[in-house]
Coordinates of C-alpha atoms in Angstrom, one line a residue:
X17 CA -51.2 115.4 224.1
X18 CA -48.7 117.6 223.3
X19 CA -46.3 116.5 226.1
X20 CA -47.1 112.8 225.1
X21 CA -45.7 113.6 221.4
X22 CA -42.7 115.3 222.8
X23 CA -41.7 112.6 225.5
X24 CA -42.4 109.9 222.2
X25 CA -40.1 112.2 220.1
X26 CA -37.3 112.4 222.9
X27 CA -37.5 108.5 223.6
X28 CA -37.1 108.0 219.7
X29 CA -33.7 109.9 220.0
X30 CA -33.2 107.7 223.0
X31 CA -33.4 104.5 221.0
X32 CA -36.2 103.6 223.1
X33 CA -39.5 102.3 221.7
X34 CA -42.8 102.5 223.9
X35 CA -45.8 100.9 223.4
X36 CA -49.4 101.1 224.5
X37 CA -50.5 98.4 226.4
X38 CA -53.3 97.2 228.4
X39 CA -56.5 98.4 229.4
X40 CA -56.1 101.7 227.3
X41 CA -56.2 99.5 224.3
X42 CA -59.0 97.4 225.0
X43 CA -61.9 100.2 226.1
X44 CA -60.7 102.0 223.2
X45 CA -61.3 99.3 221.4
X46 CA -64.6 98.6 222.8
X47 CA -65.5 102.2 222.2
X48 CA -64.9 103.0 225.7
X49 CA -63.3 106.3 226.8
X50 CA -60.1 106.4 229.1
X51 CA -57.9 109.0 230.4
X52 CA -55.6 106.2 231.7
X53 CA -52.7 105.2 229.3
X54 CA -50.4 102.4 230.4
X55 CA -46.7 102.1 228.5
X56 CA -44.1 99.5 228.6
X57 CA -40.9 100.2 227.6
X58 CA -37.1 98.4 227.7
X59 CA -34.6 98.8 230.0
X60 CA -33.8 102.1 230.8
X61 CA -37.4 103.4 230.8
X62 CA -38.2 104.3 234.0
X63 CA -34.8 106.4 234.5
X64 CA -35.6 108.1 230.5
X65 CA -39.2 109.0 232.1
X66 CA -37.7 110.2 235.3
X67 CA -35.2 112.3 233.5
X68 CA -37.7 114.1 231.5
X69 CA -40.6 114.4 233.7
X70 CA -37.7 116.3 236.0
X71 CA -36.5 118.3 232.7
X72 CA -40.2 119.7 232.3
X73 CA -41.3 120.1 235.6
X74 CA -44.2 117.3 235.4
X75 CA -46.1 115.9 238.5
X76 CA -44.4 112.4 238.6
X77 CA -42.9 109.8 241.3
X78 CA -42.0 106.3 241.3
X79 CA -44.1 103.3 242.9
X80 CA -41.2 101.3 243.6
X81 CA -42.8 97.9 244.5
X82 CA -44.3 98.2 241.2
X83 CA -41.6 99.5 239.5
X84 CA -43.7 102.1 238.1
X85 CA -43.5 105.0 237.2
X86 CA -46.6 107.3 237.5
X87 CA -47.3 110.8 235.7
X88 CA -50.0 113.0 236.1
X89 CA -50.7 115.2 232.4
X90 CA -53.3 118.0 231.2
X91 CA -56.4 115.3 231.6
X92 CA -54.0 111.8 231.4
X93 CA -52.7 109.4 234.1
X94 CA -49.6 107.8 232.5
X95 CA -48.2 104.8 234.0
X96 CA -44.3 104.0 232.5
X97 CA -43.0 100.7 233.3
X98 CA -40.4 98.1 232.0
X99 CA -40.6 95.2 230.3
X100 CA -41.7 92.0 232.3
X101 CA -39.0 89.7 230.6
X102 CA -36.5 90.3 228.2
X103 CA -38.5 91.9 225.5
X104 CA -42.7 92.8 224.4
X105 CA -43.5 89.4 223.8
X106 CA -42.9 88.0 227.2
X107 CA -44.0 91.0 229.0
X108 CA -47.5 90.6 227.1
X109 CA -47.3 87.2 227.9
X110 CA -46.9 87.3 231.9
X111 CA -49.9 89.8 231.9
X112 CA -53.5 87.9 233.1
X113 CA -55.6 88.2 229.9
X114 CA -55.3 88.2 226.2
X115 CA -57.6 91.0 226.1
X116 CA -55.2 93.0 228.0
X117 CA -52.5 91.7 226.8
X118 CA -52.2 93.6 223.2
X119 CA -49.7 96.7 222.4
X120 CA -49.6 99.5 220.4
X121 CA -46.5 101.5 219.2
X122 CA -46.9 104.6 220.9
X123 CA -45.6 106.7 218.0
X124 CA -48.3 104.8 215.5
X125 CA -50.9 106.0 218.3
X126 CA -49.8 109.4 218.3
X127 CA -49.3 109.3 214.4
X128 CA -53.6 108.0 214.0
X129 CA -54.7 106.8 216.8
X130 CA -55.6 102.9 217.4
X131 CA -55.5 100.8 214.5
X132 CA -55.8 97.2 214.3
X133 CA -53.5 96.8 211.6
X134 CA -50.9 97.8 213.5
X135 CA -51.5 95.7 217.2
X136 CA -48.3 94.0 218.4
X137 CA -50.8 91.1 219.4
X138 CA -49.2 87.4 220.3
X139 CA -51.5 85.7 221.9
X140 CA -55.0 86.5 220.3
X141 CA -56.6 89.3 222.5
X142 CA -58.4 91.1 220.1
X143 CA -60.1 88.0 218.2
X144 CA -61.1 87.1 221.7
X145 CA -62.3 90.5 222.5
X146 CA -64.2 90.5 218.8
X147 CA -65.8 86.7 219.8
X148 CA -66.7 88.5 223.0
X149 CA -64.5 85.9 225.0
X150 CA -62.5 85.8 228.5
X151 CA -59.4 83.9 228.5
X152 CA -56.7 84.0 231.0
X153 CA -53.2 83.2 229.4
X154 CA -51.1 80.6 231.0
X155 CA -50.3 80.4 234.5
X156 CA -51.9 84.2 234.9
X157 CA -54.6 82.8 237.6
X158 CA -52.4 80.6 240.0
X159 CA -49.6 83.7 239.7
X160 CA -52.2 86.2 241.1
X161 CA -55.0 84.8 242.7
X162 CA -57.3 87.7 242.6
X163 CA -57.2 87.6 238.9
X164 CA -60.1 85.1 239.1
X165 CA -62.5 88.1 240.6
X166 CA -60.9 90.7 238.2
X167 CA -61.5 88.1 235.1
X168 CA -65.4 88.3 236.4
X169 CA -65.5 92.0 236.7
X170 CA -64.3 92.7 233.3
X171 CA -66.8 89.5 232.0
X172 CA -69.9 91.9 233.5
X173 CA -68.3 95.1 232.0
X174 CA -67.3 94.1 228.8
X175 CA -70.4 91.4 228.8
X176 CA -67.7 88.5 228.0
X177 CA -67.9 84.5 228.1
X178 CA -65.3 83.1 229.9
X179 CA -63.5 80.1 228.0
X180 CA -63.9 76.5 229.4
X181 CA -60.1 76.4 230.3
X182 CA -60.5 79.4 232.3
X183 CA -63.3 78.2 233.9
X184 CA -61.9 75.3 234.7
X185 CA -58.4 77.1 235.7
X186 CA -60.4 79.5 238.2
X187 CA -62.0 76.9 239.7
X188 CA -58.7 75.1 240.9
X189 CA -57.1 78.5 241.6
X190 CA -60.1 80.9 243.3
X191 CA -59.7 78.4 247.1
X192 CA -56.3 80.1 247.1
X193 CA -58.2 83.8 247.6
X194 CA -58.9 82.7 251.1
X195 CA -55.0 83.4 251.2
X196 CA -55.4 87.2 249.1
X197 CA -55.2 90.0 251.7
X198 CA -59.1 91.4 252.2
X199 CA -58.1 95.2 250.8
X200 CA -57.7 93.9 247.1
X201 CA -60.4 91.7 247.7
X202 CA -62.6 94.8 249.0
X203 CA -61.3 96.9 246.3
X204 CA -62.6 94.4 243.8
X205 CA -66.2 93.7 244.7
X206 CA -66.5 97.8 245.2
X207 CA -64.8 98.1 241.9
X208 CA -67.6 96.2 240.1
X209 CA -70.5 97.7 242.1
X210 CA -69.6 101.0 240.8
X211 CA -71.0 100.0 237.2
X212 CA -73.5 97.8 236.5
X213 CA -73.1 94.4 238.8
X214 CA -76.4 92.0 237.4
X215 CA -74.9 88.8 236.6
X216 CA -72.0 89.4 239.1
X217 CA -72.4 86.9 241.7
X218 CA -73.8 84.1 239.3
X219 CA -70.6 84.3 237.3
X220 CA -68.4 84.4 240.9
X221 CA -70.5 81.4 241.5
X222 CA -69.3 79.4 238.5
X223 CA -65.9 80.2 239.4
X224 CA -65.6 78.9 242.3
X225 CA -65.4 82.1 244.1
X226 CA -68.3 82.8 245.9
X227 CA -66.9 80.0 249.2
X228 CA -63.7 81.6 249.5
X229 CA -64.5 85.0 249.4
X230 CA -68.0 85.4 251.2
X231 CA -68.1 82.5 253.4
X232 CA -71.0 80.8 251.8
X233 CA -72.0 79.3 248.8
X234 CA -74.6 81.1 246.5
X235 CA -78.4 79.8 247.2
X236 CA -80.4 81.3 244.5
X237 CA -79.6 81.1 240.5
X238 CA -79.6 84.6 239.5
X239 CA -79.1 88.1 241.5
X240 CA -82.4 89.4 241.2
X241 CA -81.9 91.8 243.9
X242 CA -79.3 93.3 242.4
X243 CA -80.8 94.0 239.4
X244 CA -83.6 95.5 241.2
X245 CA -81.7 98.1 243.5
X246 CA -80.0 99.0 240.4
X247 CA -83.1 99.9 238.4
X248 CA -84.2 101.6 241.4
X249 CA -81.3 103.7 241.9
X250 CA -80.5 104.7 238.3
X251 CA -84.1 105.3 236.9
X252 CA -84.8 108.7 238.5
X253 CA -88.3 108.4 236.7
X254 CA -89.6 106.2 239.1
X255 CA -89.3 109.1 242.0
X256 CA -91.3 112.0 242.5
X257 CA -89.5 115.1 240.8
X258 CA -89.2 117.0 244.0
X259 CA -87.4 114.3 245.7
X260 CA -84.9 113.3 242.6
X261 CA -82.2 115.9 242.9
X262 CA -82.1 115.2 247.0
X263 CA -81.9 111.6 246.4
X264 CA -79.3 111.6 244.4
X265 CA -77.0 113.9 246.3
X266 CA -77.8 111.7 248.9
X267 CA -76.9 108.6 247.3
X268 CA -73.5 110.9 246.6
X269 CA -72.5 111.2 250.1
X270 CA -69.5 109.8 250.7
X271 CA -69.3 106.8 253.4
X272 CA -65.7 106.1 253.4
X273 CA -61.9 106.7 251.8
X274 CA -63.2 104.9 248.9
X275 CA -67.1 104.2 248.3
X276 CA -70.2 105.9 248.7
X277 CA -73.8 105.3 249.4
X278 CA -74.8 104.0 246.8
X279 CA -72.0 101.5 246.4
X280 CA -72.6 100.2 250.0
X281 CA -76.6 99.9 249.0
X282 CA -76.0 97.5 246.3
X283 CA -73.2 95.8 248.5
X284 CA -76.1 94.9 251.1
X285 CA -78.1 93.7 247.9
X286 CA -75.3 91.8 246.7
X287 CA -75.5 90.0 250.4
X288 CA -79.4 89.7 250.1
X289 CA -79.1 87.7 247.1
X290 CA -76.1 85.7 248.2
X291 CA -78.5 85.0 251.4
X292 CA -81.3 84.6 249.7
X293 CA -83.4 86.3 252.0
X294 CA -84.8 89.8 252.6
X295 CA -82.7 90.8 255.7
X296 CA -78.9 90.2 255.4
X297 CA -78.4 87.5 257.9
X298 CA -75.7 88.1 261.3
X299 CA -73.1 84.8 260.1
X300 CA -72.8 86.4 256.5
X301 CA -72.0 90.0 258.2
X302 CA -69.6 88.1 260.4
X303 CA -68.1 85.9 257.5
X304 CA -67.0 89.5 256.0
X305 CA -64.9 90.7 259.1
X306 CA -62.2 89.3 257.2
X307 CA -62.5 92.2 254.6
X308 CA -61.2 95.2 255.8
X309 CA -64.4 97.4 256.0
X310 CA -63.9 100.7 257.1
X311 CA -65.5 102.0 260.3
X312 CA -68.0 104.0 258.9
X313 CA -68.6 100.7 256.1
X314 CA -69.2 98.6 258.7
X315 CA -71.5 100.4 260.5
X316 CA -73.6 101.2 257.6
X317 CA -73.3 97.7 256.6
X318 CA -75.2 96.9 259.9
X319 CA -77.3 99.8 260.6
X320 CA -78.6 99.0 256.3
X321 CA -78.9 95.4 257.7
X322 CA -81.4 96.3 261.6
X323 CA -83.2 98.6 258.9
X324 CA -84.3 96.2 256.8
X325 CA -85.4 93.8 259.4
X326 CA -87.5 96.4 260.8
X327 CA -88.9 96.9 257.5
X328 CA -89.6 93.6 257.0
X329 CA -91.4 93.1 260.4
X330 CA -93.5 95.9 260.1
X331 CA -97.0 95.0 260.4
X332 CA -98.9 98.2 261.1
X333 CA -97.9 100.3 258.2
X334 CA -95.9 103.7 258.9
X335 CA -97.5 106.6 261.4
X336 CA -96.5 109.5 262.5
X337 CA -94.7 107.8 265.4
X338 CA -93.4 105.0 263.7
X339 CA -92.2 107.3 260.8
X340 CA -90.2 109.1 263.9
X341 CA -88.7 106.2 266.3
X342 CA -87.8 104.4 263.0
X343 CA -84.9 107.9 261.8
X344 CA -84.2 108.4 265.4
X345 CA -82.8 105.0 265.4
X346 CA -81.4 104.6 261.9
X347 CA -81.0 108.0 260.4
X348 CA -79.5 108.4 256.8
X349 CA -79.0 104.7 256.9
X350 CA -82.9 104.3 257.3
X351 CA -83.3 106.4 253.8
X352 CA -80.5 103.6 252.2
X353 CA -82.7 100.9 253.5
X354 CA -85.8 102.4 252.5
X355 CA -84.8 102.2 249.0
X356 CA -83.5 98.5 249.3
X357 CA -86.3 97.5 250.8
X358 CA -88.0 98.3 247.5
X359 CA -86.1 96.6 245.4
X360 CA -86.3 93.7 247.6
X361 CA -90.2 93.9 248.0
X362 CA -91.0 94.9 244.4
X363 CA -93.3 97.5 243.3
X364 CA -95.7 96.7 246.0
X365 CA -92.7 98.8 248.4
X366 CA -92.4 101.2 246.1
X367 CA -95.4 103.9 248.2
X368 CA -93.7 103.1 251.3
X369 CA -90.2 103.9 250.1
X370 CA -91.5 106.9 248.9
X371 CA -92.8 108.1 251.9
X372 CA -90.1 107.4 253.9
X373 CA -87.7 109.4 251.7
X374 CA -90.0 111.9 251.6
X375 CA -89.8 112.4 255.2
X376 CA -86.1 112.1 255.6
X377 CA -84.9 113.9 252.1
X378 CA -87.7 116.7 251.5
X379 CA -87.7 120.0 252.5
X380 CA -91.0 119.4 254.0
X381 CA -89.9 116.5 256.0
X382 CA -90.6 116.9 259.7
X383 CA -90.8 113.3 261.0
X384 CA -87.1 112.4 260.1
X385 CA -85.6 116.0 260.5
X386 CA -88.3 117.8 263.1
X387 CA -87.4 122.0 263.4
X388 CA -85.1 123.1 266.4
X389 CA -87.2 125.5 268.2
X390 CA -84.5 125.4 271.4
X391 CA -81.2 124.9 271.2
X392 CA -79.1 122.3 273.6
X393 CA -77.3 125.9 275.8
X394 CA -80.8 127.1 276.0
X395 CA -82.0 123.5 277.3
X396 CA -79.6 123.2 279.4
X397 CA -79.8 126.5 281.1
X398 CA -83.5 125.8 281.7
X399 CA -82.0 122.6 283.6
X400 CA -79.7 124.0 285.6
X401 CA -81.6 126.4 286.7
X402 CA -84.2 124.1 288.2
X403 CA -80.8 122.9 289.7
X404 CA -81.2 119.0 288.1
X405 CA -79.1 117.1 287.0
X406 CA -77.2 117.9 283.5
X407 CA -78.0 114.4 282.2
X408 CA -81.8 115.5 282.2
X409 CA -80.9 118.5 279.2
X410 CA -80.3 115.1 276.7
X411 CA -83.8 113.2 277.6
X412 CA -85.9 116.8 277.2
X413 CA -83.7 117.6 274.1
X414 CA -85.5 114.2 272.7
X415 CA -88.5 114.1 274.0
X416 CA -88.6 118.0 272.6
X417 CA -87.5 116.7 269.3
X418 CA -90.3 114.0 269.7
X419 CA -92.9 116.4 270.3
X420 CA -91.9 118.8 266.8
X421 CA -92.1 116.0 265.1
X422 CA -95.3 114.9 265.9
X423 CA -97.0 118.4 265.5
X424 CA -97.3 118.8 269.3
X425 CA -95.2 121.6 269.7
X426 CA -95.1 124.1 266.3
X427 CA -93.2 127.3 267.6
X428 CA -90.4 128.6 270.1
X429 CA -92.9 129.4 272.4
X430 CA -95.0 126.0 272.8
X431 CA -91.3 124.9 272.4
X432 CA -90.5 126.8 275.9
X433 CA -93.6 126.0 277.4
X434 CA -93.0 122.0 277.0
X435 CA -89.7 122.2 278.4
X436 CA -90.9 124.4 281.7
X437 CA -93.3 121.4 282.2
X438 CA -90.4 118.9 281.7
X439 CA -88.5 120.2 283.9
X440 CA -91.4 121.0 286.4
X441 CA -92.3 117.4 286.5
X442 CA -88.9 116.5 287.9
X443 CA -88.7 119.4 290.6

């Protein structure tokens, strides 16, 4: 903060005043914390910030097609830019919603911190943000598309109403996201299934965006899914205590540049609800190859999506050997679709979740993670010196792997003793 009050101080000498704009203002006004400041200045800004972020020796660096400059503080992301237009008024007036679209001198911030009082506030954001209202400002939607999914996002966070003339707006605009490049439109849905995402698709669905973006129109009135994998993956009370600390590193892992587990589990619900169905159906998968999954997304996306269908199908309830074929085929995606099969099934899945994470998560899980009692040189030693061939060493590797898990084999030397009569059968 102390770098903040000094690069205020030097901009005063300047002659150049900098305001506080955008989403800083409106969490803090909602009571939300940020470490992300924005600030607009006039011409001149971005070569003032330049200048002094070089004169201090601060982390900082232009994003040119943004004309923005970015600079990393003690515990602050500070984005510098110039005004859109020739002064504040119009730059707060190209920007897409009233709510973000109030400023705050920066040296009144600095001097005690947000006060209403002293908003620079033109177009009515924070009356809309007290009536708990979304309202895009003029033109905003049909400039930038993707506005129309951001405007729902922030309706779920900040639980907001959007007003009849956006509503109407976004539905003329949201055909034109068929045009938006699928990373934003990725970056978006992910965006929102970091938090809490229950009234999401609903809401996209009264915009007109569900079509464009997934392919399909919505076919049930309310996410109910959703809702569900959320409760199940945020109440910690619902699992044993010796599996809660696994589970939730698990759920931490990361899948990809940019999501985790977790966020890919409630994608797949997200698709369950849109399908209306308990297995994700192959044409909705297929309608999303235009969004640019990575590879590990997409094959979690598909592995989560075989899961659940063998979940569903599942008539004989879950053996030993079931238990087994069912991780040797899915693996950590089997545990993800384990715990959206509960939330799709109810409480009535909840035992067999249980179990399965049990057996893939616990220590004491031997089904899903039996104990090496050979390793692959020593296997393949014991096949090339029965001089077979070396594809062999992967078939007894699994059918050793088989056999720990089912309790047939419980120590190196039964271990040993199982492969001699592997190999022997083949002599």
């Amino acid at each position: 903060m102390d770098v903040l009050k000094q690069f205020c101080r030097k901009a005063q000498e300047k002659g150049l005043p900098f305001y506080l704009v955008g989403g800083f203002l409106r969490d803090s006004l909602t009571g939300r914390a940020s470490a992300d400041l924005d600030l607009s200045g006039p011409p001149g800004a971005l070569s003032f910030a330049a200048d002094f972020c070089r004169k201090n020796q601060l982390k900082g660096y232009l994003i040119s097609r943004h004309r923005l400059m970015r600079l990393q503080l003690s515990g602050l992301s500070l984005d510098i830019s110039e005004f859109k237009g020739n002064n504040l008024t119009e730059d707060l007036a190209m920007r897409d919603f009233s709510l973000n679209a109030m400023a705050l001198p920066l040296a009144d911030y600095l001097a005690a911190g947000v006060q209403v009082d002293k908003l620079v506030d033109p177009l009515g954001g924070f009356i809309d943000l007290s009536q708990r209202t979304l309202r895009a400002l003029p033109g905003a939607l049909e400039r930038d598309p993707l506005r129309v999914l951001r405007g729902a996002r922030m309706a779920v966070l900040f639980g907001l109403t959007p007003a009849k003339e956006t509503i109407t707006e976004a539905r003329k605009t949201a055909i034109l996201l068929s045009a938006v490049p699928g990373e934003r439109i990725l970056a978006e849905i992910f965006a929102v299934l970091q938090g809490n995402a229950s009234g999401y698709l609903p809401l996209l669905e009264s915009l007109g965006a569900v079509q464009p973006v997934f392919g399909r129109r919505l076919t049930i009135q309310s996410d109910f899914v959703t809702q569900q994998t959320e409760t199940i993956l945020n109440n910690s009370s619902l699992w044993p205590a010796a599996l809660r600390e696994k589970l939730r590193i698990h759920l931490m892992r990361p899948m990809a540049a940019l999501t985790r587990a977790r966020e890919m589990i409630k994608f797949a619900a997200m698709l369950c609800d849109l399908e209306g169905i308990a297995p994700v159906r192959e044409e909705t998968l297929r309608a999303l190859a235009r969004l640019p999954l990575a590879r590990r997304e997409s094959k979690a996306l598909f592995a989560l999506a075989e899961a659940l269908h063998w979940l569903s199908r599942s008539r004989r309830g879950f053996g030993k050997k079931e238990i087994y074929n069912y991780f040797h085929r899915y693996g950590s995606w089997g545990a993800d679709a384990a715990l959206l099969f509960c939330a799709l099934r109810g409480p009535g899945a909840h035992p067999a979740a249980t179990r399965l994470l049990w057996e893939y998560i616990s220590p004491a899980g031997r089904l899903a993670n039996p104990p090496q009692y050979l390793t692959g040189r020593e296997l393949a030693a014991m096949v090339g010196k029965a001089r077979l061939p070396s594809s062999l060493t992967g078939e007894l590797q699994q059918s050793l792997r088989r056999a720990a898990a089912l309790g047939d084999v419980v120590h190196k030397q039964e271990a040993a003793e199982f492969a001699e009569g592997f190999v022997g059968a083949f002599r």
